Coordinates of C-alpha atoms in Angstrom, one line a residue:
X1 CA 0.0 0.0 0.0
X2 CA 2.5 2.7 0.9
X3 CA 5.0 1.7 -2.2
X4 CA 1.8 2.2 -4.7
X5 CA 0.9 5.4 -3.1
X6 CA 4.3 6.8 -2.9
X7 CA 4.7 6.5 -6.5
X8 CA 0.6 7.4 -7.8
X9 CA -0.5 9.3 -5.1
X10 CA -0.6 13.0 -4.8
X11 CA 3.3 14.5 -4.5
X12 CA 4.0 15.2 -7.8
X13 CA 8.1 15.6 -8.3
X14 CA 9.6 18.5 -10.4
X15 CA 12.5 20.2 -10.2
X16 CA 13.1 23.7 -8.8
X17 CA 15.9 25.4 -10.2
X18 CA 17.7 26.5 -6.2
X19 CA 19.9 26.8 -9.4
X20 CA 20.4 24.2 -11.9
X21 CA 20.4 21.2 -14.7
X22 CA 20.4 21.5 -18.1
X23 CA 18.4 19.7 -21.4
X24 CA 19.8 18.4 -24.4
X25 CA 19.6 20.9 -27.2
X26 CA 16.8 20.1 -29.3
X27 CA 15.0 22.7 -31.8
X28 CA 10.8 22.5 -30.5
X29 CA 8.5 24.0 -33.2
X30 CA 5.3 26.2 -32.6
X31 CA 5.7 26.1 -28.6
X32 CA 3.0 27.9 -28.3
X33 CA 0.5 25.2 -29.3
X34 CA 1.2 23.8 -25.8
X35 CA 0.0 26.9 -24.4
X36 CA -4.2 27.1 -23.0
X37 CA -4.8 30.4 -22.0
X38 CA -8.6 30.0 -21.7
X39 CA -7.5 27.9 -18.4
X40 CA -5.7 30.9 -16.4
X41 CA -6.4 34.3 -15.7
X42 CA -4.0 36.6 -17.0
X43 CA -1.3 38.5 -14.6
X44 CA -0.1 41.9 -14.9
X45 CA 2.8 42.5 -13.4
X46 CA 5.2 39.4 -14.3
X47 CA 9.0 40.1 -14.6
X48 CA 10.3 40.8 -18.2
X49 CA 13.2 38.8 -19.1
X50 CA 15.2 42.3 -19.9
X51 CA 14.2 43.4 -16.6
X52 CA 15.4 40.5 -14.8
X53 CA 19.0 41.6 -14.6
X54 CA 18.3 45.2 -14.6
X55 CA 20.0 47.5 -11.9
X56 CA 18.0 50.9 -10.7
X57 CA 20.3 53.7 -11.9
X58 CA 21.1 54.7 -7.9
X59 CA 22.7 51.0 -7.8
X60 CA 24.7 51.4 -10.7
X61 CA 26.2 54.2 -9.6
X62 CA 27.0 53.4 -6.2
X63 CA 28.7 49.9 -7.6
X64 CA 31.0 52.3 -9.7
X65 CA 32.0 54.7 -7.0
X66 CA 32.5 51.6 -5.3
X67 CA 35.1 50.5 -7.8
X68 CA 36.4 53.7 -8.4
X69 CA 37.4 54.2 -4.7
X70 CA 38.4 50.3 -4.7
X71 CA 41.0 51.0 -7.8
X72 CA 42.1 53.8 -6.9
X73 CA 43.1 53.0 -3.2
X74 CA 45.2 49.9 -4.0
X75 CA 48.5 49.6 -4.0
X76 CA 48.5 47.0 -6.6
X77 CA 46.6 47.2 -9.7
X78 CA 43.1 45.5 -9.4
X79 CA 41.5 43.8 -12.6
X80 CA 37.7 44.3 -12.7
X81 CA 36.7 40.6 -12.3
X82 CA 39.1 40.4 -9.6
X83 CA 37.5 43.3 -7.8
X84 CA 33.6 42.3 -8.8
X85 CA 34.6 38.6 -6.9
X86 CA 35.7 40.4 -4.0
X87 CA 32.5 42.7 -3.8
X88 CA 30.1 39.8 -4.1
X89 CA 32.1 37.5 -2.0
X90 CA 28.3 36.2 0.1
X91 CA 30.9 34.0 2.2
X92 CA 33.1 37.2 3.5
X93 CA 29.6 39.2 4.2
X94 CA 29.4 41.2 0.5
X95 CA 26.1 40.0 0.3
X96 CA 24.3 37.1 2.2
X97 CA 23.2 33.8 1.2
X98 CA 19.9 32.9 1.2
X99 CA 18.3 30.1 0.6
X100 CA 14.5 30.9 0.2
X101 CA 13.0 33.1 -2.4
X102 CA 14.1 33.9 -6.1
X103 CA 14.7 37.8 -6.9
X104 CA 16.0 39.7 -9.6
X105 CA 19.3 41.2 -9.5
X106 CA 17.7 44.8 -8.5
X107 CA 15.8 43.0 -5.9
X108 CA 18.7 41.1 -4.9
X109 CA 21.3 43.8 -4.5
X110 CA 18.2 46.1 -3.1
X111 CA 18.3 43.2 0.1
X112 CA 21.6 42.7 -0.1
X113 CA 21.2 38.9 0.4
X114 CA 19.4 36.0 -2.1
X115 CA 19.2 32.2 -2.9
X116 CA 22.2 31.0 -5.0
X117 CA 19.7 31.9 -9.0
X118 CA 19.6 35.1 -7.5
X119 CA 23.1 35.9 -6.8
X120 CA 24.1 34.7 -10.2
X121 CA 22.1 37.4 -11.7
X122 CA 23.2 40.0 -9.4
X123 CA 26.5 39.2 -10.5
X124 CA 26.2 38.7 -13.8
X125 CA 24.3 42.2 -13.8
X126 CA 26.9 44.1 -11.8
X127 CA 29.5 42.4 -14.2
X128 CA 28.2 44.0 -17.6
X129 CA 28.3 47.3 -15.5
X130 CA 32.1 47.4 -15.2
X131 CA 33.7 45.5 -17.9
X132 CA 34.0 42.0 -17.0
X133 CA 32.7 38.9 -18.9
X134 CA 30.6 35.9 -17.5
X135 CA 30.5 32.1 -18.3
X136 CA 27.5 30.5 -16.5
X137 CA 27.9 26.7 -15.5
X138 CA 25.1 24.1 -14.8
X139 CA 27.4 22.1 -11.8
X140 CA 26.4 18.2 -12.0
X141 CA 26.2 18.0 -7.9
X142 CA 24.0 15.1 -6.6
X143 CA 20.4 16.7 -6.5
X144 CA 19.7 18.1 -3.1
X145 CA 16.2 17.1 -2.2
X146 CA 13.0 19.3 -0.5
X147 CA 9.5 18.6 0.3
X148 CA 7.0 21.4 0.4
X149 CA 3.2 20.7 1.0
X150 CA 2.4 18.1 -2.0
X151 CA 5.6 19.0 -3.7
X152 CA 9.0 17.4 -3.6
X153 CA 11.8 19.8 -4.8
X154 CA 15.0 19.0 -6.6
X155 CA 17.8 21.5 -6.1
X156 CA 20.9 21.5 -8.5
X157 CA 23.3 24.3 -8.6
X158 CA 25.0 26.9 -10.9
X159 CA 27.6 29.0 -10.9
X160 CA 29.9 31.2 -13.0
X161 CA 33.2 32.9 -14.2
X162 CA 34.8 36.0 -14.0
X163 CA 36.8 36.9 -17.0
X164 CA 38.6 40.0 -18.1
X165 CA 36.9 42.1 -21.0
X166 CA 39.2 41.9 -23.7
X167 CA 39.5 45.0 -25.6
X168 CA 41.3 46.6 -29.0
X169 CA 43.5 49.4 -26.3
X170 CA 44.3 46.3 -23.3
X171 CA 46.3 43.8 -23.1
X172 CA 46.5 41.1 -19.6
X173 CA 49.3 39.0 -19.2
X174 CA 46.9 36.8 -17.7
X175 CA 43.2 36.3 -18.6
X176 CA 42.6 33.6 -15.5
X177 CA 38.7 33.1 -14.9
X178 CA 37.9 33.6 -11.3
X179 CA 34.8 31.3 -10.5
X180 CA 32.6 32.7 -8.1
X181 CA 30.3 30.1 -6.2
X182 CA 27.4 30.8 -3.3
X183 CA 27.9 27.4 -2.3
X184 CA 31.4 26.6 -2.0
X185 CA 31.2 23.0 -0.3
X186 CA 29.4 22.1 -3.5
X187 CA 31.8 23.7 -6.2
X188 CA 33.9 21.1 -5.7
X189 CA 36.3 20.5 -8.6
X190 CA 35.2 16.6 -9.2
X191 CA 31.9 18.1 -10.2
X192 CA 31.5 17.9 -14.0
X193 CA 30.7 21.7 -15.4
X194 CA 28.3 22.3 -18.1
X195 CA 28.4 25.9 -19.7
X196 CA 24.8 27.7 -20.2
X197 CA 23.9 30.3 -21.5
X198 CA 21.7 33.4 -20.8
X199 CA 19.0 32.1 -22.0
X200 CA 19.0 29.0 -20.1
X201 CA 19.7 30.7 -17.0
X202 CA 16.8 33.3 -17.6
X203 CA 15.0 29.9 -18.4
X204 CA 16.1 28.9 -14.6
X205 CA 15.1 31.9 -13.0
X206 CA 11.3 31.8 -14.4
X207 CA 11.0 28.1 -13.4
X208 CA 12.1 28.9 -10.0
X209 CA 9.5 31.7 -9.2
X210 CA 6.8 29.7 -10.9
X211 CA 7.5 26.4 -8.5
X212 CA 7.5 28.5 -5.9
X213 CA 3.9 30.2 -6.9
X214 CA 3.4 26.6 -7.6
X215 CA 3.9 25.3 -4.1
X216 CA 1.9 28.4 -2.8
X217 CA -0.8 27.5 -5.3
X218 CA -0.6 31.0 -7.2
X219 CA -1.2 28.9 -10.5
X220 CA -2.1 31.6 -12.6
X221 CA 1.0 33.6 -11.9
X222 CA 2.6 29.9 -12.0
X223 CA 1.9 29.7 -15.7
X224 CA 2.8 32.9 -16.8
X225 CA 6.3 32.6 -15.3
X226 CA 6.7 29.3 -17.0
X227 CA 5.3 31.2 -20.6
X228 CA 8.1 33.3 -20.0
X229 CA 10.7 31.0 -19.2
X230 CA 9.6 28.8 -21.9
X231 CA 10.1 31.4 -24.2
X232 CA 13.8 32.1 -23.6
X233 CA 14.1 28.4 -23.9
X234 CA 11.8 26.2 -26.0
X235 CA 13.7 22.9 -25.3
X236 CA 14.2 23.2 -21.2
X237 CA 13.0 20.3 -19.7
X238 CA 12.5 21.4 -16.3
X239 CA 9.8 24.3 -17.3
X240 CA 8.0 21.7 -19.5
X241 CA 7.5 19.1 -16.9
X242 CA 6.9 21.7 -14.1
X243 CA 4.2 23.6 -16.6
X244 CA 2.8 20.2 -16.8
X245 CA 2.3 19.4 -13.0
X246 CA 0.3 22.8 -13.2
X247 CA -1.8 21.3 -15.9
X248 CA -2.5 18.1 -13.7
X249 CA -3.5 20.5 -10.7
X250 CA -5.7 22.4 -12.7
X251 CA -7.2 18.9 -14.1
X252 CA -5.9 19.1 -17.5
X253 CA -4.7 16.0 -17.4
X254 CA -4.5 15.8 -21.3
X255 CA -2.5 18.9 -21.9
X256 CA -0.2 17.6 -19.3
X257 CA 0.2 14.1 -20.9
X258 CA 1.2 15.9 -24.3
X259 CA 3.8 17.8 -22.3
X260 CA 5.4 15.0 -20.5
X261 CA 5.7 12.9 -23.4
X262 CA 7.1 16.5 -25.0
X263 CA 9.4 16.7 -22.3
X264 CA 10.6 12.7 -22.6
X265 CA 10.7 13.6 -26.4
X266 CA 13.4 16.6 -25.7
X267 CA 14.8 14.1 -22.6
X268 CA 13.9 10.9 -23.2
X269 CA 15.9 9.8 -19.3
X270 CA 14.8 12.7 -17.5
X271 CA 13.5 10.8 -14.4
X272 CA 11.6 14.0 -12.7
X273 CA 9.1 13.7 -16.2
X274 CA 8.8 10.5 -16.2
X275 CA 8.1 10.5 -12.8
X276 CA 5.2 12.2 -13.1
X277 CA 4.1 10.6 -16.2
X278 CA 3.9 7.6 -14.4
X279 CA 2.0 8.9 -11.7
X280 CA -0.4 10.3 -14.5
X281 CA -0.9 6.9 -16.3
X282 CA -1.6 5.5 -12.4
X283 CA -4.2 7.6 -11.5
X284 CA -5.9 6.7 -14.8
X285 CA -5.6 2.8 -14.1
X286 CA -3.5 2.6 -17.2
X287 CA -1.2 -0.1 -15.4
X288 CA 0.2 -1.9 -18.4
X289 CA 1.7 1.5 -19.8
X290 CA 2.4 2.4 -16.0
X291 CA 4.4 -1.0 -15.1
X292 CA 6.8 -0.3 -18.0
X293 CA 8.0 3.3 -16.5
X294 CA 7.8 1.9 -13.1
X295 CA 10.8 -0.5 -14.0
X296 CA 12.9 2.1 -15.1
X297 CA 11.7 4.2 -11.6
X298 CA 12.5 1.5 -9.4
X299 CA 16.4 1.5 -10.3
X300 CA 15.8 5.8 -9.6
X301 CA 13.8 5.4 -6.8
X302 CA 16.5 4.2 -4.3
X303 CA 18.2 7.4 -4.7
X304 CA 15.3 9.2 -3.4
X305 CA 15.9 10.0 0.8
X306 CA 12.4 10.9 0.6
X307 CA 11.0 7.6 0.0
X308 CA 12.7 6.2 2.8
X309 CA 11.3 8.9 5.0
X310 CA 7.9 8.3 4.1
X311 CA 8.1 5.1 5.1
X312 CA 9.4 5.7 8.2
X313 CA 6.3 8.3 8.8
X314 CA 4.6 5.6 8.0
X315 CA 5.8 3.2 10.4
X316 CA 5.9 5.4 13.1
X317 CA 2.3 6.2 13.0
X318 CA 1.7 2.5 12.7
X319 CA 4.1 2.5 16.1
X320 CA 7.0 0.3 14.8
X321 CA 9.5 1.8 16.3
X322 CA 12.2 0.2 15.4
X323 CA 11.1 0.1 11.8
X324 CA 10.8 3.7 12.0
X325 CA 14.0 4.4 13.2
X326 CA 15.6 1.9 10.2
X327 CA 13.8 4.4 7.9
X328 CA 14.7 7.3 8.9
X329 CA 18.4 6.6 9.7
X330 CA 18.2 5.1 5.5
X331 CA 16.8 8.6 4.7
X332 CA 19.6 11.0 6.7
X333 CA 21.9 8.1 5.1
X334 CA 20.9 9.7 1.4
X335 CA 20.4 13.6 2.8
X336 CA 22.5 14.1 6.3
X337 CA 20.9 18.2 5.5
X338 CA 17.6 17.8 5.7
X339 CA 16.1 18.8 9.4
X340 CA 13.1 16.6 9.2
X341 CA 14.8 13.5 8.5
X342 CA 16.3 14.1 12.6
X343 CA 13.1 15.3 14.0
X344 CA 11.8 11.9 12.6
X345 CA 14.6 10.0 14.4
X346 CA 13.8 11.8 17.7
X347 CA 10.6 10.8 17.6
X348 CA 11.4 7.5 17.3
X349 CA 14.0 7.1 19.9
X350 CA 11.8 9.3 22.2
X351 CA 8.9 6.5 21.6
X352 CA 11.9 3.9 22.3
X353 CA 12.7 5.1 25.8
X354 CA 16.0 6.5 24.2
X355 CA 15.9 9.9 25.7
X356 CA 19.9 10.5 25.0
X357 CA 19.6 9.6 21.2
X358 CA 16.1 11.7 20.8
X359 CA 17.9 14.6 22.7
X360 CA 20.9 14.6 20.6
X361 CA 18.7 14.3 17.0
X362 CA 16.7 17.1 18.1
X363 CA 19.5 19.5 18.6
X364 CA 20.8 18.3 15.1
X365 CA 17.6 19.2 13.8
X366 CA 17.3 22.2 15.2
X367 CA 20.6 23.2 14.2
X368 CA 19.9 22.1 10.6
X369 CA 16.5 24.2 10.3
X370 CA 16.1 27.5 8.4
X371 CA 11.9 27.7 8.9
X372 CA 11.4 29.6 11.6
X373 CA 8.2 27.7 12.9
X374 CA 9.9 24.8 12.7
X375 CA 13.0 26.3 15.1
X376 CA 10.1 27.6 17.6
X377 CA 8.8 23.9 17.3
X378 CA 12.0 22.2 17.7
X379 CA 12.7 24.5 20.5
X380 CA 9.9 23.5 22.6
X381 CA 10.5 19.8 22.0
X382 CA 13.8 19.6 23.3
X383 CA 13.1 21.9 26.2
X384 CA 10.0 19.5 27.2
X385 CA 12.5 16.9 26.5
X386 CA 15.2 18.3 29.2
X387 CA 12.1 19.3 31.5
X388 CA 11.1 15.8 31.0

């Protein structure tokens, strides 16, 4: 029962773009036709792509008196990209990291903090302003893993290089890149690197904000993000099977079938599509076609902490314990980051009679948590617990 629901019932996977992965190139024709507008209200005030890495005219000029003063002050002549990595530098206080909501670079350096998408655009924009050339990268990290209400969340990363501007009155003796990454413990060198370009990162950008309208179930603004995002990039898999989860929750489940198998078309391995395909094909008792994706899923699904989580859940509300704590300990085995994972084992141990091991996983928790609530929650926990 909970292996069936797990993969038919209602948690549709797609991938949100923290920052991230990339489609093979393949020229779609007439996009547009996968468009239904009759279905969604229109919104106004969606971002424009050329506004997306736009900079108010008082931040542009405090960035170059910035650099001016910078430049000018040093003992030792200071290239532009070298300065601009400095100046963003989120690790040394420049600006702060994030990881939450998806802004444009105005907004971005307006808060002076973001999520890593936003950073790279903040960067990149601040970049055009003084000289200095970009390279994006899609970086092949294992995929960090979220759950949000009905929604699991797939986070891969991107970063990018410095270079300096080459022009007909300069010559450098040395053009070295200088990579700037918001996430350093993941730019490890071992990582595989993919150049993108702008259009696949604006691509990334509108499929970030429209999960996240997604999750919050704006689905109107949802799908005009994803219009947008689609049209910087016809061929990017992660907007088609994310517009396509918006079909299925706004029970177009026909429109959303033409997109998956669109998406599998462009990406014929993409596990998040067919993912959801197959949960499609379920729900519709269409078993045969069903069994034959679920074979490939099975080999994907081990990879998955979130599968071993559930069925820990699931076992602890059943009150097997110790089944519960196999579970979960599997789960933080696949994703040691995600706070949850710990409450789940403090539960367990707690239910156990192991008050050491449920104190000690609840601090960890705690300690791993971002979401406020959740701290406040966690909080009271392990205080009851000492109280106890």
């Amino acid at each position: 029962m909970v292996k069936i629901r797990l993969v038919m019932g209602v948690i549709w996977l797609f991938v949100f773009q923290g920052c991230s992965a990339t489609s093979e190139p393949k020229q779609l024709g007439n996009i547009e036709q996968y468009f239904y507008d009759e279905h969604f209200e229109f919104i106004h005030d969606l971002p424009a792509a050329e506004n997306l890495l736009f900079l108010p005219d008082t931040a542009r000029k405090e960035i170059k008196n910035q650099f001016r003063r910078d430049t000018a002050l040093s003992s030792n002549r200071i290239l532009a990209h070298e300065w601009l990595a400095s100046y963003i530098d989120a690790e040394n206080g420049g600006f702060e990291y994030r990881d939450n909501t998806t802004r444009t670079a105005g907004e971005t350096y307006s808060d002076r903090a973001g999520n890593c998408m936003s950073l790279v655009l903040l960067t990149a924009a601040i970049a055009d302003e003084i000289g200095v050339d970009v390279e994006f990268q899609d970086i092949e990290v294992p995929p960090v893993w979220d759950k949000q209400g009905n929604f699991y969340l797939i986070n891969g990363h991107v970063n990018l290089k410095l270079l300096p501007r080459t022009t007909t009155d300069t010559v450098f003796v040395s053009r070295r890149a200088i990579q700037v990454d918001f996430l350093p413990e993941r730019a490890v060198r071992a990582y595989s690197k993919i150049k993108v370009d702008k259009q696949t990162v604006l691509a990334m950008y509108y499929n970030n904000v429209a999960a996240e309208s997604l999750v919050i179930g704006e689905y109107d603004r949802a799908y005009g993000l994803l219009k947008l995002g689609i049209a910087q990039k016809p061929d990017y898999v992660p907007a088609l099977n994310t517009l396509a989860v918006l079909y299925r929750y706004k029970g177009l489940d026909q429109q959303a079938e033409i997109l998956y198998k669109l998406a599998l078309d462009v990406s014929a391995n993409n596990m998040n599509a067919l993912y959801n395909y197959a949960i499609l094909l379920g729900s519709q008792g269409r078993l045969e076609e069903w069994a034959e994706i679920h074979k490939v899923l099975e080999l994907d699904r081990i990879g998955n902490p979130y599968y071993y989580y559930d069925m820990a859940q699931q076992a602890y509300f059943d009150r097997e314990y110790q089944d519960a704590l196999l579970w979960y300990k599997r789960a933080v085995d696949k994703a040691d980051y995600r706070h949850e994972f710990y409450f789940g084992l403090s539960r367990a141990y707690w239910a156990t009679g192991d008050e050491r091991r449920a104190k000690k996983n609840m601090q960890k928790a705690l300690s791993l948590t971002r979401d406020e609530n959740s701290k406040i929650r966690y909080q009271a926990k392990l205080h009851a617990m000492k109280s106890h």
